[in-house]
């Protein structure tokens, strides 16, 4: 089966506890260190098998094959990708039934990661995630004072809308947000706004 490595924890020198987001499941598996083992890292897409262990212990990760991205050697793109995929671990680590949505979302983002600014790809994916989870606030009422927002918007964690005067953070064009929310396109966001939304997203999904 295939999946994305969304978290790694080192144990017993070089052994690893690996969390993998697959098509239908979130797996936490034990990876024994060995000279013949292929290298895995946060954000990698892998093909793998799991081997059930004794009752009460986690299954073992085995027969790992790295499915390389065409942009894997671009350090900047890889670093941003690792930051993005780690957010999914923090968001999903306590989930039981996750379905296929999150895997498909990462799969689509990975294929577009080098075709435009990757932060834009991530933001567009995140809006789809918020919409899927019923958390996308498309009506502009301030989260802090509950009053309508008539001009440009400020966003806080989870893209909650606020007045600029309530949070004293960067203004974001309401028209650009409408385009983002309606068509999942960051086309009308300028680079400064994109950086702001990326930083908000890094606070957690």
PDB file of N, CA and C in Angstrom, residues 39-118:
ATOM      1  N   UNK A  39      16.182   4.839   2.997  1.00  0.00           N
ATOM      2  CA  UNK A  39      16.023   6.018   3.838  1.00  0.00           C
ATOM      3  C   UNK A  39      14.601   6.545   3.693  1.00  0.00           C
ATOM      4  N   UNK A  40      13.983   6.878   4.818  1.00  0.00           N
ATOM      5  CA  UNK A  40      12.691   7.547   4.766  1.00  0.00           C
ATOM      6  C   UNK A  40      12.790   8.837   5.568  1.00  0.00           C
ATOM      7  N   UNK A  41      11.968   9.793   5.201  1.00  0.00           N
ATOM      8  CA  UNK A  41      12.009  11.078   5.861  1.00  0.00           C
ATOM      9  C   UNK A  41      10.603  11.661   5.905  1.00  0.00           C
ATOM     10  N   UNK A  42      10.429  12.665   6.716  1.00  0.00           N
ATOM     11  CA  UNK A  42       9.150  13.345   6.823  1.00  0.00           C
ATOM     12  C   UNK A  42       8.714  13.869   5.459  1.00  0.00           C
ATOM     13  N   UNK A  43       7.464  13.611   5.107  1.00  0.00           N
ATOM     14  CA  UNK A  43       6.916  14.083   3.842  1.00  0.00           C
ATOM     15  C   UNK A  43       7.075  13.132   2.683  1.00  0.00           C
ATOM     16  N   UNK A  44       7.896  12.084   2.845  1.00  0.00           N
ATOM     17  CA  UNK A  44       8.088  11.131   1.751  1.00  0.00           C
ATOM     18  C   UNK A  44       6.797  10.358   1.474  1.00  0.00           C
ATOM     19  N   UNK A  45       6.595  10.046   0.210  1.00  0.00           N
ATOM     20  CA  UNK A  45       5.538   9.116  -0.181  1.00  0.00           C
ATOM     21  C   UNK A  45       6.191   7.755  -0.378  1.00  0.00           C
ATOM     22  N   UNK A  46       5.639   6.744   0.265  1.00  0.00           N
ATOM     23  CA  UNK A  46       6.264   5.421   0.216  1.00  0.00           C
ATOM     24  C   UNK A  46       5.240   4.344  -0.128  1.00  0.00           C
ATOM     25  N   UNK A  47       5.757   3.273  -0.684  1.00  0.00           N
ATOM     26  CA  UNK A  47       5.007   2.025  -0.799  1.00  0.00           C
ATOM     27  C   UNK A  47       5.530   1.130   0.311  1.00  0.00           C
ATOM     28  N   UNK A  48       4.652   0.462   1.034  1.00  0.00           N
ATOM     29  CA  UNK A  48       5.091  -0.268   2.222  1.00  0.00           C
ATOM     30  C   UNK A  48       4.165  -1.430   2.535  1.00  0.00           C
ATOM     31  N   UNK A  49       4.658  -2.288   3.384  1.00  0.00           N
ATOM     32  CA  UNK A  49       3.861  -3.360   3.969  1.00  0.00           C
ATOM     33  C   UNK A  49       3.954  -3.232   5.482  1.00  0.00           C
ATOM     34  N   UNK A  50       2.960  -3.774   6.153  1.00  0.00           N
ATOM     35  CA  UNK A  50       3.047  -3.812   7.615  1.00  0.00           C
ATOM     36  C   UNK A  50       2.973  -5.258   8.090  1.00  0.00           C
ATOM     37  N   UNK A  51       3.678  -5.507   9.160  1.00  0.00           N
ATOM     38  CA  UNK A  51       3.745  -6.850   9.739  1.00  0.00           C
ATOM     39  C   UNK A  51       3.228  -6.762  11.169  1.00  0.00           C
ATOM     40  N   UNK A  52       2.161  -7.464  11.425  1.00  0.00           N
ATOM     41  CA  UNK A  52       1.570  -7.437  12.758  1.00  0.00           C
ATOM     42  C   UNK A  52       2.540  -8.030  13.776  1.00  0.00           C
ATOM     43  N   UNK A  53       2.631  -7.400  14.934  1.00  0.00           N
ATOM     44  CA  UNK A  53       3.521  -7.860  15.993  1.00  0.00           C
ATOM     45  C   UNK A  53       2.713  -8.542  17.088  1.00  0.00           C
ATOM     46  N   UNK A  54       3.394  -8.909  18.144  1.00  0.00           N
ATOM     47  CA  UNK A  54       2.720  -9.558  19.268  1.00  0.00           C
ATOM     48  C   UNK A  54       1.629  -8.646  19.820  1.00  0.00           C
ATOM     49  N   UNK A  55       0.646  -9.243  20.417  1.00  0.00           N
ATOM     50  CA  UNK A  55      -0.476  -8.485  20.961  1.00  0.00           C
ATOM     51  C   UNK A  55       0.020  -7.423  21.938  1.00  0.00           C
ATOM     52  N   UNK A  56      -0.490  -6.217  21.756  1.00  0.00           N
ATOM     53  CA  UNK A  56      -0.117  -5.130  22.655  1.00  0.00           C
ATOM     54  C   UNK A  56       1.036  -4.282  22.170  1.00  0.00           C
ATOM     55  N   UNK A  57       1.659  -4.655  21.036  1.00  0.00           N
ATOM     56  CA  UNK A  57       2.739  -3.841  20.477  1.00  0.00           C
ATOM     57  C   UNK A  57       2.335  -3.371  19.085  1.00  0.00           C
ATOM     58  N   UNK A  58       2.962  -2.293  18.630  1.00  0.00           N
ATOM     59  CA  UNK A  58       2.565  -1.747  17.335  1.00  0.00           C
ATOM     60  C   UNK A  58       3.153  -2.584  16.203  1.00  0.00           C
ATOM     61  N   UNK A  59       2.491  -2.537  15.058  1.00  0.00           N
ATOM     62  CA  UNK A  59       2.939  -3.303  13.901  1.00  0.00           C
ATOM     63  C   UNK A  59       4.260  -2.757  13.372  1.00  0.00           C
ATOM     64  N   UNK A  60       4.936  -3.590  12.605  1.00  0.00           N
ATOM     65  CA  UNK A  60       6.244  -3.251  12.056  1.00  0.00           C
ATOM     66  C   UNK A  60       6.112  -2.768  10.624  1.00  0.00           C
ATOM     67  N   UNK A  61       6.843  -1.721  10.282  1.00  0.00           N
ATOM     68  CA  UNK A  61       6.916  -1.210   8.918  1.00  0.00           C
ATOM     69  C   UNK A  61       7.987  -1.985   8.161  1.00  0.00           C
ATOM     70  N   UNK A  62       7.639  -2.529   7.003  1.00  0.00           N
ATOM     71  CA  UNK A  62       8.610  -3.329   6.248  1.00  0.00           C
ATOM     72  C   UNK A  62       8.435  -3.117   4.749  1.00  0.00           C
ATOM     73  N   UNK A  63       9.431  -3.588   4.007  1.00  0.00           N
ATOM     74  CA  UNK A  63       9.421  -3.554   2.534  1.00  0.00           C
ATOM     75  C   UNK A  63       9.095  -2.158   2.002  1.00  0.00           C
ATOM     76  N   UNK A  64       9.839  -1.177   2.482  1.00  0.00           N
ATOM     77  CA  UNK A  64       9.583   0.214   2.116  1.00  0.00           C
ATOM     78  C   UNK A  64      10.257   0.561   0.797  1.00  0.00           C
ATOM     79  N   UNK A  65       9.493   1.181  -0.098  1.00  0.00           N
ATOM     80  CA  UNK A  65      10.033   1.707  -1.353  1.00  0.00           C
ATOM     81  C   UNK A  65       9.643   3.180  -1.437  1.00  0.00           C
ATOM     82  N   UNK A  66      10.634   4.038  -1.607  1.00  0.00           N
ATOM     83  CA  UNK A  66      10.377   5.471  -1.705  1.00  0.00           C
ATOM     84  C   UNK A  66       9.846   5.805  -3.095  1.00  0.00           C
ATOM     85  N   UNK A  67       8.692   6.473  -3.144  1.00  0.00           N
ATOM     86  CA  UNK A  67       8.124   6.947  -4.406  1.00  0.00           C
ATOM     87  C   UNK A  67       8.523   8.409  -4.552  1.00  0.00           C
ATOM     88  N   UNK A  68       9.547   8.668  -5.347  1.00  0.00           N
ATOM     89  CA  UNK A  68      10.140   9.996  -5.400  1.00  0.00           C
ATOM     90  C   UNK A  68       9.264  11.023  -6.103  1.00  0.00           C
ATOM     91  N   UNK A  69       9.354  12.268  -5.640  1.00  0.00           N
ATOM     92  CA  UNK A  69       8.724  13.380  -6.335  1.00  0.00           C
ATOM     93  C   UNK A  69       9.706  13.919  -7.365  1.00  0.00           C
ATOM     94  N   UNK A  70       9.195  14.484  -8.432  1.00  0.00           N
ATOM     95  CA  UNK A  70      10.111  15.030  -9.446  1.00  0.00           C
ATOM     96  C   UNK A  70      10.861  16.251  -8.931  1.00  0.00           C
ATOM     97  N   UNK A  71      10.343  16.857  -7.858  1.00  0.00           N
ATOM     98  CA  UNK A  71      10.991  18.040  -7.287  1.00  0.00           C
ATOM     99  C   UNK A  71      11.742  17.723  -5.994  1.00  0.00           C
ATOM    100  N   UNK A  72      12.000  16.451  -5.736  1.00  0.00           N
ATOM    101  CA  UNK A  72      12.551  16.013  -4.456  1.00  0.00           C
ATOM    102  C   UNK A  72      13.906  16.641  -4.150  1.00  0.00           C
ATOM    103  N   UNK A  73      14.681  17.010  -5.168  1.00  0.00           N
ATOM    104  CA  UNK A  73      16.020  17.554  -4.937  1.00  0.00           C
ATOM    105  C   UNK A  73      16.034  19.067  -4.763  1.00  0.00           C
ATOM    106  N   UNK A  74      14.862  19.685  -4.803  1.00  0.00           N
ATOM    107  CA  UNK A  74      14.767  21.125  -4.555  1.00  0.00           C
ATOM    108  C   UNK A  74      14.530  21.312  -3.062  1.00  0.00           C
ATOM    109  N   UNK A  75      15.561  21.731  -2.335  1.00  0.00           N
ATOM    110  CA  UNK A  75      15.486  21.776  -0.876  1.00  0.00           C
ATOM    111  C   UNK A  75      14.371  22.700  -0.390  1.00  0.00           C
ATOM    112  N   UNK A  76      14.208  23.844  -1.044  1.00  0.00           N
ATOM    113  CA  UNK A  76      13.180  24.796  -0.612  1.00  0.00           C
ATOM    114  C   UNK A  76      11.793  24.185  -0.722  1.00  0.00           C
ATOM    115  N   UNK A  77      11.517  23.528  -1.851  1.00  0.00           N
ATOM    116  CA  UNK A  77      10.216  22.899  -2.035  1.00  0.00           C
ATOM    117  C   UNK A  77      10.010  21.771  -1.031  1.00  0.00           C
ATOM    118  N   UNK A  78      11.059  20.984  -0.791  1.00  0.00           N
ATOM    119  CA  UNK A  78      10.951  19.867   0.140  1.00  0.00           C
ATOM    120  C   UNK A  78      10.709  20.358   1.560  1.00  0.00           C
ATOM    121  N   UNK A  79      11.400  21.418   1.952  1.00  0.00           N
ATOM    122  CA  UNK A  79      11.237  21.941   3.314  1.00  0.00           C
ATOM    123  C   UNK A  79       9.817  22.439   3.552  1.00  0.00           C
ATOM    124  N   UNK A  80       9.270  23.158   2.579  1.00  0.00           N
ATOM    125  CA  UNK A  80       7.893  23.633   2.685  1.00  0.00           C
ATOM    126  C   UNK A  80       6.922  22.460   2.729  1.00  0.00           C
ATOM    127  N   UNK A  81       7.200  21.444   1.921  1.00  0.00           N
ATOM    128  CA  UNK A  81       6.349  20.249   1.897  1.00  0.00           C
ATOM    129  C   UNK A  81       6.365  19.534   3.244  1.00  0.00           C
ATOM    130  N   UNK A  82       7.526  19.437   3.853  1.00  0.00           N
ATOM    131  CA  UNK A  82       7.622  18.788   5.160  1.00  0.00           C
ATOM    132  C   UNK A  82       6.852  19.576   6.225  1.00  0.00           C
ATOM    133  N   UNK A  83       6.960  20.892   6.182  1.00  0.00           N
ATOM    134  CA  UNK A  83       6.193  21.724   7.114  1.00  0.00           C
ATOM    135  C   UNK A  83       4.694  21.501   6.931  1.00  0.00           C
ATOM    136  N   UNK A  84       4.274  21.399   5.685  1.00  0.00           N
ATOM    137  CA  UNK A  84       2.857  21.220   5.357  1.00  0.00           C
ATOM    138  C   UNK A  84       2.354  19.848   5.814  1.00  0.00           C
ATOM    139  N   UNK A  85       3.098  18.786   5.508  1.00  0.00           N
ATOM    140  CA  UNK A  85       2.637  17.444   5.855  1.00  0.00           C
ATOM    141  C   UNK A  85       2.624  17.220   7.363  1.00  0.00           C
ATOM    142  N   UNK A  86       3.547  17.844   8.088  1.00  0.00           N
ATOM    143  CA  UNK A  86       3.561  17.692   9.541  1.00  0.00           C
ATOM    144  C   UNK A  86       2.275  18.232  10.162  1.00  0.00           C
ATOM    145  N   UNK A  87       1.682  19.232   9.555  1.00  0.00           N
ATOM    146  CA  UNK A  87       0.412  19.769  10.056  1.00  0.00           C
ATOM    147  C   UNK A  87      -0.675  18.704  10.081  1.00  0.00           C
ATOM    148  N   UNK A  88      -0.628  17.774   9.138  1.00  0.00           N
ATOM    149  CA  UNK A  88      -1.648  16.738   9.076  1.00  0.00           C
ATOM    150  C   UNK A  88      -1.529  15.769  10.246  1.00  0.00           C
ATOM    151  N   UNK A  89      -0.300  15.520  10.692  1.00  0.00           N
ATOM    152  CA  UNK A  89      -0.135  14.667  11.870  1.00  0.00           C
ATOM    153  C   UNK A  89      -0.762  15.317  13.089  1.00  0.00           C
ATOM    154  N   UNK A  90      -0.465  16.574  13.306  1.00  0.00           N
ATOM    155  CA  UNK A  90      -1.018  17.269  14.470  1.00  0.00           C
ATOM    156  C   UNK A  90      -2.535  17.336  14.406  1.00  0.00           C
ATOM    157  N   UNK A  91      -3.076  17.419  13.199  1.00  0.00           N
ATOM    158  CA  UNK A  91      -4.517  17.543  13.005  1.00  0.00           C
ATOM    159  C   UNK A  91      -5.242  16.203  13.134  1.00  0.00           C
ATOM    160  N   UNK A  92      -4.589  15.130  12.704  1.00  0.00           N
ATOM    161  CA  UNK A  92      -5.276  13.838  12.584  1.00  0.00           C
ATOM    162  C   UNK A  92      -4.848  12.798  13.612  1.00  0.00           C
ATOM    163  N   UNK A  93      -3.856  13.083  14.435  1.00  0.00           N
ATOM    164  CA  UNK A  93      -3.241  12.043  15.261  1.00  0.00           C
ATOM    165  C   UNK A  93      -4.212  11.329  16.198  1.00  0.00           C
ATOM    166  N   UNK A  94      -5.291  11.979  16.574  1.00  0.00           N
ATOM    167  CA  UNK A  94      -6.261  11.346  17.472  1.00  0.00           C
ATOM    168  C   UNK A  94      -7.506  10.857  16.731  1.00  0.00           C
ATOM    169  N   UNK A  95      -7.460  10.891  15.390  1.00  0.00           N
ATOM    170  CA  UNK A  95      -8.615  10.484  14.595  1.00  0.00           C
ATOM    171  C   UNK A  95      -8.662   8.970  14.441  1.00  0.00           C
ATOM    172  N   UNK A  96      -9.859   8.442  14.281  1.00  0.00           N
ATOM    173  CA  UNK A  96     -10.031   7.004  14.083  1.00  0.00           C
ATOM    174  C   UNK A  96     -10.446   6.680  12.647  1.00  0.00           C
ATOM    175  N   UNK A  97     -11.487   7.312  12.157  1.00  0.00           N
ATOM    176  CA  UNK A  97     -11.976   7.039  10.807  1.00  0.00           C
ATOM    177  C   UNK A  97     -11.746   8.288   9.964  1.00  0.00           C
ATOM    178  N   UNK A  98     -10.753   8.256   9.083  1.00  0.00           N
ATOM    179  CA  UNK A  98     -10.402   9.469   8.351  1.00  0.00           C
ATOM    180  C   UNK A  98     -10.862   9.460   6.902  1.00  0.00           C
ATOM    181  N   UNK A  99     -11.267   8.307   6.369  1.00  0.00           N
ATOM    182  CA  UNK A  99     -11.695   8.260   4.977  1.00  0.00           C
ATOM    183  C   UNK A  99     -10.546   8.535   4.017  1.00  0.00           C
ATOM    184  N   UNK A 100     -10.882   8.898   2.783  1.00  0.00           N
ATOM    185  CA  UNK A 100      -9.868   9.082   1.744  1.00  0.00           C
ATOM    186  C   UNK A 100      -9.537  10.554   1.483  1.00  0.00           C
ATOM    187  N   UNK A 101     -10.282  11.465   2.074  1.00  0.00           N
ATOM    188  CA  UNK A 101     -10.152  12.881   1.725  1.00  0.00           C
ATOM    189  C   UNK A 101      -8.737  13.408   1.928  1.00  0.00           C
ATOM    190  N   UNK A 102      -8.128  13.153   3.068  1.00  0.00           N
ATOM    191  CA  UNK A 102      -6.835  13.764   3.403  1.00  0.00           C
ATOM    192  C   UNK A 102      -5.715  13.215   2.525  1.00  0.00           C
ATOM    193  N   UNK A 103      -5.750  11.923   2.250  1.00  0.00           N
ATOM    194  CA  UNK A 103      -4.762  11.335   1.344  1.00  0.00           C
ATOM    195  C   UNK A 103      -4.894  11.949  -0.043  1.00  0.00           C
ATOM    196  N   UNK A 104      -6.118  12.030  -0.544  1.00  0.00           N
ATOM    197  CA  UNK A 104      -6.344  12.590  -1.882  1.00  0.00           C
ATOM    198  C   UNK A 104      -5.923  14.054  -1.939  1.00  0.00           C
ATOM    199  N   UNK A 105      -6.148  14.780  -0.849  1.00  0.00           N
ATOM    200  CA  UNK A 105      -5.762  16.193  -0.802  1.00  0.00           C
ATOM    201  C   UNK A 105      -4.244  16.341  -0.894  1.00  0.00           C
ATOM    202  N   UNK A 106      -3.509  15.544  -0.120  1.00  0.00           N
ATOM    203  CA  UNK A 106      -2.049  15.587  -0.187  1.00  0.00           C
ATOM    204  C   UNK A 106      -1.548  15.143  -1.552  1.00  0.00           C
ATOM    205  N   UNK A 107      -2.183  14.138  -2.116  1.00  0.00           N
ATOM    206  CA  UNK A 107      -1.772  13.619  -3.417  1.00  0.00           C
ATOM    207  C   UNK A 107      -1.899  14.692  -4.493  1.00  0.00           C
ATOM    208  N   UNK A 108      -3.014  15.422  -4.474  1.00  0.00           N
ATOM    209  CA  UNK A 108      -3.218  16.492  -5.459  1.00  0.00           C
ATOM    210  C   UNK A 108      -2.222  17.632  -5.235  1.00  0.00           C
ATOM    211  N   UNK A 109      -1.981  17.987  -3.969  1.00  0.00           N
ATOM    212  CA  UNK A 109      -1.033  19.060  -3.667  1.00  0.00           C
ATOM    213  C   UNK A 109       0.380  18.687  -4.100  1.00  0.00           C
ATOM    214  N   UNK A 110       0.763  17.459  -3.835  1.00  0.00           N
ATOM    215  CA  UNK A 110       2.114  16.998  -4.206  1.00  0.00           C
ATOM    216  C   UNK A 110       2.344  17.099  -5.711  1.00  0.00           C
ATOM    217  N   UNK A 111       1.325  16.801  -6.503  1.00  0.00           N
ATOM    218  CA  UNK A 111       1.472  16.842  -7.960  1.00  0.00           C
ATOM    219  C   UNK A 111       1.569  18.259  -8.503  1.00  0.00           C
ATOM    220  N   UNK A 112       1.080  19.239  -7.739  1.00  0.00           N
ATOM    221  CA  UNK A 112       1.124  20.633  -8.187  1.00  0.00           C
ATOM    222  C   UNK A 112       2.181  21.457  -7.458  1.00  0.00           C
ATOM    223  N   UNK A 113       2.951  20.830  -6.580  1.00  0.00           N
ATOM    224  CA  UNK A 113       3.833  21.551  -5.668  1.00  0.00           C
ATOM    225  C   UNK A 113       4.877  22.386  -6.385  1.00  0.00           C
ATOM    226  N   UNK A 114       5.317  21.962  -7.547  1.00  0.00           N
ATOM    227  CA  UNK A 114       6.363  22.694  -8.276  1.00  0.00           C
ATOM    228  C   UNK A 114       5.811  23.475  -9.462  1.00  0.00           C
ATOM    229  N   UNK A 115       4.497  23.509  -9.613  1.00  0.00           N
ATOM    230  CA  UNK A 115       3.901  24.163 -10.781  1.00  0.00           C
ATOM    231  C   UNK A 115       3.536  25.615 -10.514  1.00  0.00           C
ATOM    232  N   UNK A 116       3.444  25.976  -9.237  1.00  0.00           N
ATOM    233  CA  UNK A 116       3.221  27.366  -8.846  1.00  0.00           C
ATOM    234  C   UNK A 116       3.832  27.532  -7.463  1.00  0.00           C
ATOM    235  N   UNK A 117       3.733  28.711  -6.900  1.00  0.00           N
ATOM    236  CA  UNK A 117       4.228  28.925  -5.545  1.00  0.00           C
ATOM    237  C   UNK A 117       3.608  27.868  -4.625  1.00  0.00           C
ATOM    238  N   UNK A 118       4.424  27.020  -3.984  1.00  0.00           N
ATOM    239  CA  UNK A 118       3.861  25.933  -3.172  1.00  0.00           C
ATOM    240  C   UNK A 118       3.006  26.429  -2.012  1.00  0.00           C
TER     241      UNK A 118
END
